[in-house]
Short mmCIF file of C-alpha atoms in Angstrom, two decimals:
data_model
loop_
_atom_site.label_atom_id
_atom_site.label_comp_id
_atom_site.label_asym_id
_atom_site.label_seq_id
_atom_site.Cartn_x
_atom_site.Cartn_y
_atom_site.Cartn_z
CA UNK A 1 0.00 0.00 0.00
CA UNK A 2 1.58 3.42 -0.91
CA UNK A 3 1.14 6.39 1.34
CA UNK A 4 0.80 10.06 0.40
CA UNK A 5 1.17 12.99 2.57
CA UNK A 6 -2.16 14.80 3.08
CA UNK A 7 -4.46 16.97 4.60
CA UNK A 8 -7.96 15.49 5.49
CA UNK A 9 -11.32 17.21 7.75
CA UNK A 10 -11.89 15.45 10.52
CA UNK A 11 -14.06 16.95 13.45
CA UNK A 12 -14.10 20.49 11.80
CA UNK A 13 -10.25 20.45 12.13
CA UNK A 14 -7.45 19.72 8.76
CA UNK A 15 -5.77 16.98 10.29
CA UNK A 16 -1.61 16.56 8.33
CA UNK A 17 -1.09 13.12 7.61
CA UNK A 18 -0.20 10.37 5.85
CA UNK A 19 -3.21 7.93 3.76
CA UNK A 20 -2.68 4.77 2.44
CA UNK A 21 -4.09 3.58 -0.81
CA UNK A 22 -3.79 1.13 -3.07
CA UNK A 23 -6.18 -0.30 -6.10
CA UNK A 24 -9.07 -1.22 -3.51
CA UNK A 25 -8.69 0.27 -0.48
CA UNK A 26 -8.14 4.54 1.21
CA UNK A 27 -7.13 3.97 4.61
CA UNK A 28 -7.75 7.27 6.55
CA UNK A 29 -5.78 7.29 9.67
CA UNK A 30 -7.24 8.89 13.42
CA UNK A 31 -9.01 10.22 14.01
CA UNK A 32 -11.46 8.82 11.71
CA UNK A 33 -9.83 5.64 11.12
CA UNK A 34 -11.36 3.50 8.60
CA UNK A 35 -10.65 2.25 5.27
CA UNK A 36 -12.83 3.33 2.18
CA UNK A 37 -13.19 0.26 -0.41
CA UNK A 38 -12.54 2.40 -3.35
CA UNK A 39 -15.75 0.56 -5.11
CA UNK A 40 -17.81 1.83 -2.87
CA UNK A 41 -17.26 5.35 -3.90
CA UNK A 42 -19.78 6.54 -6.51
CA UNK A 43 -19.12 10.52 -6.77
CA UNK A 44 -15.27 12.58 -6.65
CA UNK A 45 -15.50 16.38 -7.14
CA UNK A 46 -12.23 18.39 -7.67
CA UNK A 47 -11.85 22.37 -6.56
CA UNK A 48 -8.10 23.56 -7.06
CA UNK A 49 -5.99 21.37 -4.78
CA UNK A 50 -9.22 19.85 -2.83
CA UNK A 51 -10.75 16.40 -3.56
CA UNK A 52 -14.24 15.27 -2.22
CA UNK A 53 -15.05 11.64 -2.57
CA UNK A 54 -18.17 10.60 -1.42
CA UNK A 55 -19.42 7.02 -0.13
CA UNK A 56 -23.30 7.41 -0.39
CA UNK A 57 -24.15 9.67 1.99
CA UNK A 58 -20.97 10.43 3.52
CA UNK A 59 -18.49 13.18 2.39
CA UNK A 60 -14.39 12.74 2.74
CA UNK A 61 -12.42 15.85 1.57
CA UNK A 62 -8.88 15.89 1.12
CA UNK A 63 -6.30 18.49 0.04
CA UNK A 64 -3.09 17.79 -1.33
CA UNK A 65 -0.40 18.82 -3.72
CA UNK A 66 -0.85 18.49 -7.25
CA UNK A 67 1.48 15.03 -8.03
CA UNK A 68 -0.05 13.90 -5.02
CA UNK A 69 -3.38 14.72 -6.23
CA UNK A 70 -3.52 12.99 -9.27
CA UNK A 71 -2.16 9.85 -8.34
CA UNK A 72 -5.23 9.82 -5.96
CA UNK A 73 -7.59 11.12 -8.25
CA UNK A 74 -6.15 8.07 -11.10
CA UNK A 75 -6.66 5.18 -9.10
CA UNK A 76 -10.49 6.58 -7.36
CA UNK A 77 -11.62 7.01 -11.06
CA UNK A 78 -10.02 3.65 -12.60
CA UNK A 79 -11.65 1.91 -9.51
CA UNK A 80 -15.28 3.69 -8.41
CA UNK A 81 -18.62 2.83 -8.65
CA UNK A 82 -19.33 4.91 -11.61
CA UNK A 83 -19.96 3.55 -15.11
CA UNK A 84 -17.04 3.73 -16.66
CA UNK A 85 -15.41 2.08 -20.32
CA UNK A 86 -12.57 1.98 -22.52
CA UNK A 87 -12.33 4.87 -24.73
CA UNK A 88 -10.17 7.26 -26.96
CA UNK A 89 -11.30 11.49 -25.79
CA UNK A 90 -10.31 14.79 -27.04
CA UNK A 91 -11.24 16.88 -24.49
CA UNK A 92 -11.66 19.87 -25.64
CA UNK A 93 -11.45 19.97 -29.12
CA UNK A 94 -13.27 23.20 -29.36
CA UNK A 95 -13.64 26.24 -27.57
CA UNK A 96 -15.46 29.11 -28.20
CA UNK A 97 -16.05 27.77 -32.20
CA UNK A 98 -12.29 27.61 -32.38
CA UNK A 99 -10.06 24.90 -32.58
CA UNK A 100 -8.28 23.92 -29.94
CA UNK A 101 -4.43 24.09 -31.40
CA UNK A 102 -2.90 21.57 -29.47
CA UNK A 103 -5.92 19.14 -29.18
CA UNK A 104 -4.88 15.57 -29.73
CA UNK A 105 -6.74 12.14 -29.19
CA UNK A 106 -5.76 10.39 -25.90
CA UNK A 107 -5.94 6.86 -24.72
CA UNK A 108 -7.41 6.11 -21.59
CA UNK A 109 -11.11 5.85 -19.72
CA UNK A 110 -14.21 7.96 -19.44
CA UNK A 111 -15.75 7.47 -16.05
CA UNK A 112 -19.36 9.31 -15.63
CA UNK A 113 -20.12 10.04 -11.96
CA UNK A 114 -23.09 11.85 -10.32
CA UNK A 115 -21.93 15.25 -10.83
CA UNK A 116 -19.14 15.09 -13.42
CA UNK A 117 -17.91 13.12 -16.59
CA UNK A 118 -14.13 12.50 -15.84
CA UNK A 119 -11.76 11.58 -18.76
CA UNK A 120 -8.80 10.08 -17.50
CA UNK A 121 -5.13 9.42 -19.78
CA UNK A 122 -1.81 8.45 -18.79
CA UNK A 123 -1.25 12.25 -18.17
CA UNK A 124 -4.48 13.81 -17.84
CA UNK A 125 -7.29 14.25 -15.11
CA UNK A 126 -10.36 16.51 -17.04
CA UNK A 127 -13.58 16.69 -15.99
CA UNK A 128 -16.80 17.85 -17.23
CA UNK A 129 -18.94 18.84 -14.57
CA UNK A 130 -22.79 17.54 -15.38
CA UNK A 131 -24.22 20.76 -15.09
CA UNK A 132 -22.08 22.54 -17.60
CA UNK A 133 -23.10 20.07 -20.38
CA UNK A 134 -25.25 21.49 -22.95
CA UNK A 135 -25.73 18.65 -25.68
CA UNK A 136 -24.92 14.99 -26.52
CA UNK A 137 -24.75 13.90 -30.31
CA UNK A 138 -23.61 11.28 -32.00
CA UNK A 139 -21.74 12.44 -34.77
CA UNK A 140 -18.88 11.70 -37.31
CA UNK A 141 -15.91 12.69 -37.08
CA UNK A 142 -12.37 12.46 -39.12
CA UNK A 143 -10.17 10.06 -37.50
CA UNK A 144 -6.73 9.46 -39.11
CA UNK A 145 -8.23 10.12 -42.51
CA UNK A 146 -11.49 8.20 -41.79
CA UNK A 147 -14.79 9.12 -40.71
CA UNK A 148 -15.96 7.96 -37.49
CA UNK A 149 -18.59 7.53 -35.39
CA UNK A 150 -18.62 9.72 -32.48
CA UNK A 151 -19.97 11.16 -29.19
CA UNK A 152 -19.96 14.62 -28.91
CA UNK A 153 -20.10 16.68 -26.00
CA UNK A 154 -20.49 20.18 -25.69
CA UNK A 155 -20.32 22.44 -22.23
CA UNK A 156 -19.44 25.63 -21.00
CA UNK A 157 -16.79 26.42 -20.30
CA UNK A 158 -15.71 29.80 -18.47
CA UNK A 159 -18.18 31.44 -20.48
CA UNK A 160 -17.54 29.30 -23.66
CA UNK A 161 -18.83 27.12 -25.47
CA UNK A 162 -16.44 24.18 -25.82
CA UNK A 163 -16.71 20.38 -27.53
CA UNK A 164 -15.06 16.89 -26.31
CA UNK A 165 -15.07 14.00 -28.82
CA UNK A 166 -15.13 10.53 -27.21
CA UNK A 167 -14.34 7.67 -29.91
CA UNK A 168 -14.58 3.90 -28.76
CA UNK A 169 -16.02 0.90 -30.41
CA UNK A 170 -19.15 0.91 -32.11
CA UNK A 171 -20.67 -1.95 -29.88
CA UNK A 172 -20.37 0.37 -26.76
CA UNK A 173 -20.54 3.93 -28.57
CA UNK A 174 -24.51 3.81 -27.97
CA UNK A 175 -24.22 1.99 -25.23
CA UNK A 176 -22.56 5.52 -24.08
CA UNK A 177 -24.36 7.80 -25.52
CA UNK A 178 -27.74 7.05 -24.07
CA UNK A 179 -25.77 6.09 -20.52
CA UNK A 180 -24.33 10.19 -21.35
CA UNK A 181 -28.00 11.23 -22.48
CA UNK A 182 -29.79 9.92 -19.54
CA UNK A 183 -26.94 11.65 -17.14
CA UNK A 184 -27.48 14.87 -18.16
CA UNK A 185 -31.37 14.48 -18.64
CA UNK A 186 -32.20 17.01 -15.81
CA UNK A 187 -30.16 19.99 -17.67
CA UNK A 188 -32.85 19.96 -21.01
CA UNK A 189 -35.75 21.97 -20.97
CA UNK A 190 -39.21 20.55 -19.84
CA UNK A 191 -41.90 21.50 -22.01
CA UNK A 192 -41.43 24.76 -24.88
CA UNK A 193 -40.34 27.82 -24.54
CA UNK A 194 -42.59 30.53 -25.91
CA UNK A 195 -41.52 32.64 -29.26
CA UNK A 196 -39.93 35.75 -27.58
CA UNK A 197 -38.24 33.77 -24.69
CA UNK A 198 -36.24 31.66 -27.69
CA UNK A 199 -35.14 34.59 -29.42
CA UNK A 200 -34.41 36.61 -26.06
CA UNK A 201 -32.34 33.18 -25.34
CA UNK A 202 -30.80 33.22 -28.97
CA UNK A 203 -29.81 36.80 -28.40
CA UNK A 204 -27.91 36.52 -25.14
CA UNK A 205 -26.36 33.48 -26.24
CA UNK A 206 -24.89 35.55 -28.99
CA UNK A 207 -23.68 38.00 -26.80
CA UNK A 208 -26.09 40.81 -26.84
CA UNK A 209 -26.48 42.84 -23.75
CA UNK A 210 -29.96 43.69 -22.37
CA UNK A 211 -30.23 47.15 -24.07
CA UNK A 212 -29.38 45.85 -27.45
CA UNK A 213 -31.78 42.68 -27.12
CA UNK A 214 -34.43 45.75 -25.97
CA UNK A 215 -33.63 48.04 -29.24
CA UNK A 216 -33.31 44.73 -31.93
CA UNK A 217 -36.96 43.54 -30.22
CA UNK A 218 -38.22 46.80 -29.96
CA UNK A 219 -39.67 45.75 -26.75
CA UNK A 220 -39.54 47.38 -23.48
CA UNK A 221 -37.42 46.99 -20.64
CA UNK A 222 -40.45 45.90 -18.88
CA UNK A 223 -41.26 43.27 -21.35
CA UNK A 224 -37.56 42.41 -21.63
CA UNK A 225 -37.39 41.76 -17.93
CA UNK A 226 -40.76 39.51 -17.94
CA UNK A 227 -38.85 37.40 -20.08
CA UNK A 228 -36.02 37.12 -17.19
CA UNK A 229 -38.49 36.18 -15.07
CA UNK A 230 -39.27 33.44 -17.45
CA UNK A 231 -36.42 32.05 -17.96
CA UNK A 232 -34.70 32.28 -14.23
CA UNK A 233 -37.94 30.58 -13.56
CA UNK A 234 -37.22 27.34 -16.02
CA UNK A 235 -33.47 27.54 -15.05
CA UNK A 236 -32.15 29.05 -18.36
CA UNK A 237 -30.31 32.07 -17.16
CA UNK A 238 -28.73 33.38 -13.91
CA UNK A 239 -28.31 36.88 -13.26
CA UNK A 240 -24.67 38.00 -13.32
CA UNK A 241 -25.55 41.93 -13.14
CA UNK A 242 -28.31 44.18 -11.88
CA UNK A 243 -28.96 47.28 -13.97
CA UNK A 244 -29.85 50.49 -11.93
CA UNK A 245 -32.52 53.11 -13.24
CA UNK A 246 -32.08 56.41 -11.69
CA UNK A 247 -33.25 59.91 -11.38
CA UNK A 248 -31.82 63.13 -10.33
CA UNK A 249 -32.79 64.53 -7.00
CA UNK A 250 -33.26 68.39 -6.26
CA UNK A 251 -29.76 68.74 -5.75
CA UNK A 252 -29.06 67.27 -8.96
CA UNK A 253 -31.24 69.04 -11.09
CA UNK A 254 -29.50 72.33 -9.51
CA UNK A 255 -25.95 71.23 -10.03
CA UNK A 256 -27.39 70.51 -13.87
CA UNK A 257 -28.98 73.56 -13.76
CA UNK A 258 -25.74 75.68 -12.72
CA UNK A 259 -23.87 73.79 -14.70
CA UNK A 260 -25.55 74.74 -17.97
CA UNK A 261 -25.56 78.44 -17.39
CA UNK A 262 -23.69 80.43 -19.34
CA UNK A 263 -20.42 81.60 -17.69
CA UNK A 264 -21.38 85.56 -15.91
CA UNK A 265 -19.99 87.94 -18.48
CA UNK A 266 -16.68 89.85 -16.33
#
C-alpha cells in the first residue's frame, strides 16, 4: 500500500497526515480511522488542490499537492462505482467555435459520476462537470483520414462554449451515448419555450447585452425583464448583473442647472 502525505477534515479540524491507498482500499488514519473500499465510492469532485469523494451519503475531503493529487484522483476514477469504459477522448477539441491548437486524441477511460464526466489518460485528469453540459450527439468525425462515429459533448466552459469527442467501439458507442444522455437528462428543458423567450435566449447566447436585445426587439425593458423572469424561472439564465434606473434629486437638477448656465460675463 503506498502512502501520500495529506491533509484530510476530521471533526471540523485539517488533520496533516499520511493515507494509504492502493487499487481497492483509502485507509484514513485517526481520528477517523477506517478504510474506504474504493468501489464503494460513486461521486469525486475536484476544486483547485481539494478532492471530495463521497461514499453514499458520507463526504471525505482531502487536500493535497498536485502530483499527489492525481495519483489519488487516477486510481479513485479507474476503480469507483461509476460507469465507466474503454475509450479514446479529445477533451476539448473546441472552444469558443475555435479549434483547440494543441488538441490531440488520448488513450485512456471515461468514467461518468453523479456530478461530473471524468476523462482520465496516462497524463491527464479533465472533468466535465454535469451541469455545464449542454448537448450529446452522436456524430462523425475524421479520425486518421477516416470518418468515425462519435460522441460529442459540448459544455461551457468559463463562459464558452467548448466540444469533447469521445471515440470507442461501435458496440459500446450507444451503449454511451444514451448512458451520457440519460446523465445529463435534468439539464434539457421541460416542455417549450414561448416565441420571444427563444429569441431573447438566442440573443444573449450571442452575446447581446440587455439594451441591445431591448432596441433589436423593440420591446420594453419591462417586457424584456418579464422574459427574465421566465427564464430564471425554467433555469435558463442566472443573473450576473443588476442594472440600476435612476433619477436626479433636487440637488441634482440644480448642479445641472448651474452647470448649464452660461459663464457671468466679467
Amino acid at each position: 500500500m503506498k502512502t501520500i502525505p495529506v491533509k484530510f477534515e476530521a471533526e471540523g479540524k485539517w488533520i496533516s497526515a499520511k493515507i494509504g491507498i492502493d487499487e481497492t482500499t483509502i485507509h484514513l488514519p485517526e481520528p477517523i480511522n477506517t478504510q474506504i473500499p474504493i468501489k464503494s465510492i460513486d461521486n469525486v469532485q475536484q476544486r483547485k488542490n481539494l478532492l471530495t469523494i463521497s461514499v453514499a451519503e458520507k463526504d471525505y475531503r482531502i487536500a493535497t499537492v498536485p502530483k499527489a493529487l492525481a495519483i489519488l484522483k487516477r486510481v479513485i476514477l479507474m476503480g469507483c462505482s461509476g460507469y465507466r469504459l474503454m475509450a479514446f477522448f479529445m477533451s476539448p477539441a473546441i472552444r469558443g467555435g475555435v479549434m483547440v491548437s494543441d488538441a490531440k486524441w488520448e488513450k485512456g477511460a471515461v468514467t461518468v459520476l453523479k456530478t461530473g464526466i471524468w476523462f482520465v489518460s496516462q497524463n491527464h485528469q479533465i472533468c466535465i462537470p454535469i451541469a455545464d453540459v449542454s448537448a450529446i450527439e452522436q456524430t462523425k468525425r475524421e479520425v486518421q483520414g477516416t470518418d468515425k462515429e462519435v460522441v460529442k459533448i459540448d459544455h461551457v466552459e468559463s463562459g464558452d462554449v467548448s466540444t469533447s469527442f469521445v471515440l470507442c467501439p461501435a458496440t459500446t458507442l450507444q451503449v454511451l451515448y444514451n448512458y451520457l444522455t440519460d446523465a445529463t437528462k435534468d439539464s434539457s428543458l421541460d416542455g417549450e419555450l414561448d416565441p420571444l423567450s427563444g429569441q431573447v435566449a438566442m440573443l444573449v447566447y450571442s452575446g447581446m447585452d440587455t439594451h441591445s436585445i431591448e432596441g433589436m426587439l423593440e420591446k420594453s425593458q419591462r417586457d424584456i425583464d418579464a422574459v427574465y423572469d421566465r427564464m430564471l424561472g425554467l433555469g435558463l439564465v442566472e443573473v450576473v448583473q443588476t442594472r440600476r434606473e435612476v433619477k436626479l434629486t433636487t440637488k441634482g437638477v440644480r448642479f445641472v442647472t448651474e452647470a448649464v448656465k452660461p459663464p457671468t460675463p466679467q
